[in-house]
């Protein structure tokens, strides 16, 4: 009877690989881009100032629950905020879009590689020998993504209403007229890109496509599933484009509010 030889390779050391391509470029670029966004958004959230300019409201502060602004939903002051803690209106809301992105299937794959090197890239040795995956604490918490999706859909509606408000400009005499400024377009582009990102969510595909065994009987759900699947094919692109646009929208409103940039009225 012929003998069978089984080759058992020893586990790779951290960073060891047979790959000859520049596999490290993508994780390094992801690390730099995400770090830059986290640093900027944290700084902007702590400012609690220059988040509005006329009818424009920064998406980092929308919905504005409390604040000395016409955009505020419930008044100027938060009655229950502990005075010993630093306060910003952004703290009240940023957990929602932040949690949505943090638990996104695409970003998980990206930051597991870029920040935890677990693994740094496909077929590259990783620093840990035990793999516990997302079945155990703490990564099992990533499964709340579906619930963040529900909240993100609500945020989209709010940002859409911000675009509507950005179409109405107040004159010095108090009258309000329809118009379009560069800021209107910036906010509109932002909500469009966020929509492409949110509606291409994997969880939305599951929600629309789950139990969809008889496509002909549920044409609306089938169309929603096809739409989500179509957007999902470029989910990475939507993720990065919308991340950039949300940061740029805040920057645009901030610099206009500080008088550094001038908002041009197109209409
Ligand atoms: Fe990326 Fe849901 S999977 S937003």
PDB file of N, CA, C and O in Angstrom, residues 235-267:
ATOM      1  N   UNK A 235     -18.996  48.942  -2.165  1.00  0.00           N
ATOM      2  CA  UNK A 235     -19.168  49.449  -0.786  1.00  0.00           C
ATOM      3  C   UNK A 235     -17.897  50.138  -0.275  1.00  0.00           C
ATOM      4  O   UNK A 235     -17.964  51.154   0.414  1.00  0.00           O
ATOM      5  N   UNK A 236     -16.753  49.600  -0.626  1.00  0.00           N
ATOM      6  CA  UNK A 236     -15.493  50.205  -0.178  1.00  0.00           C
ATOM      7  C   UNK A 236     -15.365  51.631  -0.720  1.00  0.00           C
ATOM      8  O   UNK A 236     -14.995  52.562   0.010  1.00  0.00           O
ATOM      9  N   UNK A 237     -15.713  51.791  -1.980  1.00  0.00           N
ATOM     10  CA  UNK A 237     -15.616  53.123  -2.599  1.00  0.00           C
ATOM     11  C   UNK A 237     -16.569  54.098  -1.924  1.00  0.00           C
ATOM     12  O   UNK A 237     -16.201  55.234  -1.589  1.00  0.00           O
ATOM     13  N   UNK A 238     -17.799  53.670  -1.694  1.00  0.00           N
ATOM     14  CA  UNK A 238     -18.777  54.527  -1.019  1.00  0.00           C
ATOM     15  C   UNK A 238     -18.303  54.852   0.395  1.00  0.00           C
ATOM     16  O   UNK A 238     -18.500  55.975   0.881  1.00  0.00           O
ATOM     17  N   UNK A 239     -17.699  53.856   1.050  1.00  0.00           N
ATOM     18  CA  UNK A 239     -17.243  54.072   2.427  1.00  0.00           C
ATOM     19  C   UNK A 239     -16.197  55.182   2.482  1.00  0.00           C
ATOM     20  O   UNK A 239     -16.285  56.108   3.300  1.00  0.00           O
ATOM     21  N   UNK A 240     -15.216  55.123   1.606  1.00  0.00           N
ATOM     22  CA  UNK A 240     -14.156  56.137   1.645  1.00  0.00           C
ATOM     23  C   UNK A 240     -14.648  57.489   1.143  1.00  0.00           C
ATOM     24  O   UNK A 240     -14.293  58.529   1.706  1.00  0.00           O
ATOM     25  N   UNK A 241     -15.445  57.479   0.067  1.00  0.00           N
ATOM     26  CA  UNK A 241     -15.940  58.754  -0.474  1.00  0.00           C
ATOM     27  C   UNK A 241     -16.809  59.474   0.549  1.00  0.00           C
ATOM     28  O   UNK A 241     -16.697  60.697   0.747  1.00  0.00           O
ATOM     29  N   UNK A 242     -17.665  58.726   1.245  1.00  0.00           N
ATOM     30  CA  UNK A 242     -18.554  59.368   2.223  1.00  0.00           C
ATOM     31  C   UNK A 242     -17.775  59.789   3.468  1.00  0.00           C
ATOM     32  O   UNK A 242     -18.097  60.797   4.097  1.00  0.00           O
ATOM     33  N   UNK A 243     -16.730  59.042   3.822  1.00  0.00           N
ATOM     34  CA  UNK A 243     -15.900  59.449   4.967  1.00  0.00           C
ATOM     35  C   UNK A 243     -15.220  60.791   4.659  1.00  0.00           C
ATOM     36  O   UNK A 243     -15.190  61.699   5.494  1.00  0.00           O
ATOM     37  N   UNK A 244     -14.703  60.893   3.437  1.00  0.00           N
ATOM     38  CA  UNK A 244     -14.060  62.138   3.046  1.00  0.00           C
ATOM     39  C   UNK A 244     -15.082  63.274   3.000  1.00  0.00           C
ATOM     40  O   UNK A 244     -14.831  64.370   3.496  1.00  0.00           O
ATOM     41  N   UNK A 245     -16.256  63.006   2.424  1.00  0.00           N
ATOM     42  CA  UNK A 245     -17.235  64.086   2.241  1.00  0.00           C
ATOM     43  C   UNK A 245     -17.773  64.594   3.577  1.00  0.00           C
ATOM     44  O   UNK A 245     -18.013  65.788   3.745  1.00  0.00           O
ATOM     45  N   UNK A 246     -17.942  63.690   4.555  1.00  0.00           N
ATOM     46  CA  UNK A 246     -18.480  64.148   5.826  1.00  0.00           C
ATOM     47  C   UNK A 246     -17.448  65.019   6.548  1.00  0.00           C
ATOM     48  O   UNK A 246     -17.778  66.046   7.158  1.00  0.00           O
ATOM     49  N   UNK A 247     -16.166  64.637   6.434  1.00  0.00           N
ATOM     50  CA  UNK A 247     -15.112  65.459   7.030  1.00  0.00           C
ATOM     51  C   UNK A 247     -14.993  66.793   6.314  1.00  0.00           C
ATOM     52  O   UNK A 247     -14.860  67.847   6.943  1.00  0.00           O
ATOM     53  N   UNK A 248     -15.073  66.757   4.977  1.00  0.00           N
ATOM     54  CA  UNK A 248     -14.944  68.001   4.222  1.00  0.00           C
ATOM     55  C   UNK A 248     -16.135  68.921   4.476  1.00  0.00           C
ATOM     56  O   UNK A 248     -15.976  70.147   4.526  1.00  0.00           O
ATOM     57  N   UNK A 249     -17.326  68.366   4.636  1.00  0.00           N
ATOM     58  CA  UNK A 249     -18.506  69.202   4.908  1.00  0.00           C
ATOM     59  C   UNK A 249     -18.323  69.967   6.212  1.00  0.00           C
ATOM     60  O   UNK A 249     -18.639  71.155   6.302  1.00  0.00           O
ATOM     61  N   UNK A 250     -17.807  69.278   7.246  1.00  0.00           N
ATOM     62  CA  UNK A 250     -17.553  69.971   8.503  1.00  0.00           C
ATOM     63  C   UNK A 250     -16.508  71.064   8.295  1.00  0.00           C
ATOM     64  O   UNK A 250     -16.678  72.196   8.760  1.00  0.00           O
ATOM     65  N   UNK A 251     -15.452  70.723   7.575  1.00  0.00           N
ATOM     66  CA  UNK A 251     -14.381  71.705   7.343  1.00  0.00           C
ATOM     67  C   UNK A 251     -14.918  72.922   6.593  1.00  0.00           C
ATOM     68  O   UNK A 251     -14.580  74.063   6.916  1.00  0.00           O
ATOM     69  N   UNK A 252     -15.766  72.672   5.593  1.00  0.00           N
ATOM     70  CA  UNK A 252     -16.306  73.776   4.789  1.00  0.00           C
ATOM     71  C   UNK A 252     -17.126  74.728   5.666  1.00  0.00           C
ATOM     72  O   UNK A 252     -16.913  75.943   5.655  1.00  0.00           O
ATOM     73  N   UNK A 253     -18.051  74.160   6.432  1.00  0.00           N
ATOM     74  CA  UNK A 253     -18.895  74.995   7.299  1.00  0.00           C
ATOM     75  C   UNK A 253     -18.022  75.716   8.327  1.00  0.00           C
ATOM     76  O   UNK A 253     -18.203  76.921   8.598  1.00  0.00           O
ATOM     77  N   UNK A 254     -17.052  75.011   8.873  1.00  0.00           N
ATOM     78  CA  UNK A 254     -16.170  75.572   9.913  1.00  0.00           C
ATOM     79  C   UNK A 254     -15.383  76.767   9.373  1.00  0.00           C
ATOM     80  O   UNK A 254     -15.318  77.839   9.999  1.00  0.00           O
ATOM     81  N   UNK A 255     -14.772  76.603   8.202  1.00  0.00           N
ATOM     82  CA  UNK A 255     -13.933  77.673   7.666  1.00  0.00           C
ATOM     83  C   UNK A 255     -14.773  78.861   7.201  1.00  0.00           C
ATOM     84  O   UNK A 255     -14.333  80.008   7.305  1.00  0.00           O
ATOM     85  N   UNK A 256     -15.982  78.602   6.697  1.00  0.00           N
ATOM     86  CA  UNK A 256     -16.883  79.716   6.360  1.00  0.00           C
ATOM     87  C   UNK A 256     -17.278  80.455   7.636  1.00  0.00           C
ATOM     88  O   UNK A 256     -17.281  81.701   7.682  1.00  0.00           O
ATOM     89  N   UNK A 257     -17.596  79.700   8.673  1.00  0.00           N
ATOM     90  CA  UNK A 257     -18.008  80.319   9.931  1.00  0.00           C
ATOM     91  C   UNK A 257     -16.881  81.145  10.541  1.00  0.00           C
ATOM     92  O   UNK A 257     -17.115  82.179  11.167  1.00  0.00           O
ATOM     93  N   UNK A 258     -15.640  80.707  10.351  1.00  0.00           N
ATOM     94  CA  UNK A 258     -14.485  81.433  10.904  1.00  0.00           C
ATOM     95  C   UNK A 258     -14.062  82.601  10.012  1.00  0.00           C
ATOM     96  O   UNK A 258     -13.146  83.345  10.363  1.00  0.00           O
ATOM     97  N   UNK A 259     -14.713  82.728   8.846  1.00  0.00           N
ATOM     98  CA  UNK A 259     -14.380  83.833   7.945  1.00  0.00           C
ATOM     99  C   UNK A 259     -13.150  83.560   7.093  1.00  0.00           C
ATOM    100  O   UNK A 259     -12.640  84.467   6.431  1.00  0.00           O
ATOM    101  N   UNK A 260     -12.680  82.316   7.092  1.00  0.00           N
ATOM    102  CA  UNK A 260     -11.478  81.986   6.298  1.00  0.00           C
ATOM    103  C   UNK A 260     -11.870  81.684   4.850  1.00  0.00           C
ATOM    104  O   UNK A 260     -11.172  82.069   3.915  1.00  0.00           O
ATOM    105  N   UNK A 261     -12.976  80.998   4.663  1.00  0.00           N
ATOM    106  CA  UNK A 261     -13.500  80.765   3.322  1.00  0.00           C
ATOM    107  C   UNK A 261     -14.769  81.585   3.138  1.00  0.00           C
ATOM    108  O   UNK A 261     -15.497  81.850   4.109  1.00  0.00           O
ATOM    109  N   UNK A 262     -15.014  81.972   1.860  1.00  0.00           N
ATOM    110  CA  UNK A 262     -16.232  82.701   1.534  1.00  0.00           C
ATOM    111  C   UNK A 262     -17.171  81.768   0.768  1.00  0.00           C
ATOM    112  O   UNK A 262     -16.748  81.154  -0.216  1.00  0.00           O
ATOM    113  N   UNK A 263     -18.390  81.681   1.244  1.00  0.00           N
ATOM    114  CA  UNK A 263     -19.366  80.839   0.547  1.00  0.00           C
ATOM    115  C   UNK A 263     -19.913  81.611  -0.646  1.00  0.00           C
ATOM    116  O   UNK A 263     -20.447  82.722  -0.490  1.00  0.00           O
ATOM    117  N   UNK A 264     -19.754  81.064  -1.840  1.00  0.00           N
ATOM    118  CA  UNK A 264     -20.230  81.743  -3.052  1.00  0.00           C
ATOM    119  C   UNK A 264     -21.662  81.324  -3.319  1.00  0.00           C
ATOM    120  O   UNK A 264     -21.975  80.137  -3.338  1.00  0.00           O
ATOM    121  N   UNK A 265     -22.510  82.295  -3.539  1.00  0.00           N
ATOM    122  CA  UNK A 265     -23.921  82.031  -3.865  1.00  0.00           C
ATOM    123  C   UNK A 265     -24.034  81.864  -5.376  1.00  0.00           C
ATOM    124  O   UNK A 265     -23.686  82.748  -6.143  1.00  0.00           O
ATOM    125  N   UNK A 266     -24.501  80.712  -5.823  1.00  0.00           N
ATOM    126  CA  UNK A 266     -24.594  80.440  -7.246  1.00  0.00           C
ATOM    127  C   UNK A 266     -25.929  80.847  -7.838  1.00  0.00           C
ATOM    128  O   UNK A 266     -26.054  81.094  -9.031  1.00  0.00           O
ATOM    129  N   UNK A 267     -26.929  80.897  -6.983  1.00  0.00           N
ATOM    130  CA  UNK A 267     -28.303  81.176  -7.461  1.00  0.00           C
ATOM    131  C   UNK A 267     -29.015  82.072  -6.490  1.00  0.00           C
ATOM    132  O   UNK A 267     -28.889  81.863  -5.270  1.00  0.00           O
TER     133      UNK A 267
END
